[in-house]
Amino acid sequence: MKKKCKRKVRVAMNPIEIAIAGAGLVDQKSLNYLRQRELSSLESIVKGKGNRQDWQELADVMNITQMMALNGIGPEALEACDLASVALVEAKERFDRTGKMGLSGIGLTAIRDVLEYAQLQQSSIARSKFEEMIDKTLNHLKSKSPLVKVL
């Protein structure tokens, strides 16, 4: 029986294409998919059918938006993020008490403002910077920083 080579075959990557993709803006298809998920989560919570996954998606958007604002990308979003954070904590407490996820009027307005700021932030920065902010938010989540919310 012949011996088999265990050498891994590596796919050739074009570093120039990777650099161009990282320097360019996030493609519209990916942004539309993100927005659709965010809006469907908000809609299910507004209709009273929200669950923990919907809450977590809104919290993730709020956390990333807040991290971008703290790093100088749309700092005017911080006020809306603070209000949204309070609203999400209230929604979590309501869910623990009653089993239904819901938002107050002020909270709903704050979440919509955060989603609008997130849309503006995501469409105005390079993909590499957006991924950097996501990684930074994940690092804060891992270190249990008080800046980020998790259910």
XYZ file of C-alpha atoms in Angstrom:
151
model
C 0.000 0.000 0.000
C 1.308 3.432 -0.938
C 1.707 6.210 1.580
C -0.592 9.173 1.148
C 0.638 12.714 1.265
C -0.916 14.684 4.132
C 0.156 18.043 2.823
C -2.663 20.606 2.813
C -3.578 22.179 -0.447
C -3.771 25.925 -0.006
C -6.034 28.080 -2.056
C -4.214 30.935 -3.697
C -5.377 34.281 -2.338
C -4.991 37.573 -4.036
C -3.795 40.058 -1.387
C -4.701 43.027 -3.574
C -8.352 41.949 -3.784
C -8.440 41.431 -0.019
C -6.986 44.904 0.581
C -9.494 46.499 -1.799
C -12.399 44.692 -0.124
C -11.220 45.836 3.317
C -10.737 49.429 2.237
C -14.103 49.696 0.509
C -17.468 50.339 2.070
C -19.613 47.449 3.245
C -21.586 46.084 0.312
C -25.249 47.016 0.118
C -26.472 43.400 0.099
C -24.894 42.694 3.506
C -26.190 45.962 4.963
C -29.709 45.221 3.713
C -29.593 41.774 5.305
C -28.485 43.276 8.633
C -31.209 45.933 8.514
C -33.857 43.359 7.693
C -32.897 41.258 10.720
C -32.808 44.299 13.002
C -36.194 45.572 11.835
C -37.824 42.135 12.060
C -36.559 41.794 15.647
C -37.962 45.210 16.514
C -41.262 44.386 14.824
C -41.689 41.126 16.721
C -40.991 42.864 20.042
C -43.446 45.666 19.199
C -46.153 43.107 18.387
C -45.519 41.292 21.674
C -44.082 38.155 20.085
C -40.448 38.916 20.790
C -38.094 36.414 22.396
C -34.581 36.426 23.797
C -33.026 36.173 20.324
C -34.863 39.309 19.148
C -33.791 41.161 22.290
C -30.180 40.069 21.798
C -30.121 41.238 18.172
C -31.299 44.703 19.221
C -28.789 44.738 22.075
C -25.991 43.772 19.665
C -26.873 46.623 17.302
C -27.021 49.031 20.207
C -23.661 47.795 21.567
C -21.884 48.115 18.204
C -23.416 51.552 17.591
C -22.321 52.683 21.049
C -18.800 51.344 20.493
C -18.548 53.216 17.176
C -19.799 56.399 18.844
C -17.266 56.058 21.663
C -14.528 55.715 19.040
C -15.532 58.906 17.240
C -17.779 57.491 14.504
C -21.051 59.373 14.980
C -20.674 60.446 18.623
C -24.169 61.974 18.557
C -25.548 58.406 18.814
C -24.470 58.073 22.459
C -27.580 59.723 23.877
C -29.898 57.435 21.917
C -27.773 54.428 22.919
C -28.099 55.307 26.608
C -31.891 55.591 26.320
C -32.049 52.353 24.319
C -29.928 50.590 26.911
C -32.354 51.550 29.680
C -35.304 50.488 27.495
C -33.740 47.106 26.744
C -33.074 46.461 30.438
C -36.717 47.340 31.209
C -37.876 45.004 28.423
C -35.753 42.200 29.870
C -37.193 42.741 33.337
C -40.716 42.777 31.876
C -39.952 39.522 30.050
C -38.718 37.928 33.284
C -41.905 38.999 35.101
C -44.584 38.381 32.499
C -43.021 36.245 29.772
C -43.725 38.918 27.124
C -41.143 41.208 25.610
C -42.268 44.809 25.213
C -40.969 48.355 24.952
C -42.319 51.663 26.223
C -42.950 54.534 23.817
C -39.730 56.291 24.793
C -37.807 53.033 24.494
C -39.276 52.293 21.079
C -38.285 55.752 19.835
C -34.774 55.309 21.249
C -34.360 51.904 19.573
C -35.530 53.331 16.240
C -33.057 56.201 16.622
C -30.253 53.726 17.373
C -31.158 51.693 14.281
C -31.044 54.859 12.183
C -27.666 55.882 13.625
C -26.370 52.336 13.071
C -27.430 52.498 9.439
C -25.602 55.806 8.967
C -22.484 54.604 10.760
C -22.291 51.297 8.910
C -22.741 52.857 5.493
C -20.132 55.575 6.061
C -17.088 53.569 7.178
C -14.815 51.021 5.533
C -15.513 47.337 5.963
C -12.250 46.828 7.863
C -13.173 49.547 10.374
C -16.655 48.023 10.794
C -15.123 44.595 11.486
C -12.692 46.220 13.926
C -15.609 47.758 15.853
C -17.395 44.386 15.941
C -14.233 42.743 17.320
C -13.862 45.519 19.887
C -17.466 45.006 20.997
C -16.897 41.242 21.262
C -13.821 41.859 23.418
C -15.907 44.047 25.728
C -18.535 41.296 25.889
C -15.910 38.694 26.786
C -14.476 40.900 29.513
C -17.997 41.626 30.851
C -17.560 45.351 30.456
C -20.394 47.542 31.769
C -20.486 49.283 28.348
C -22.200 46.324 26.664
C -25.506 44.614 27.454
C -26.202 40.893 27.254
C -29.278 38.978 28.424
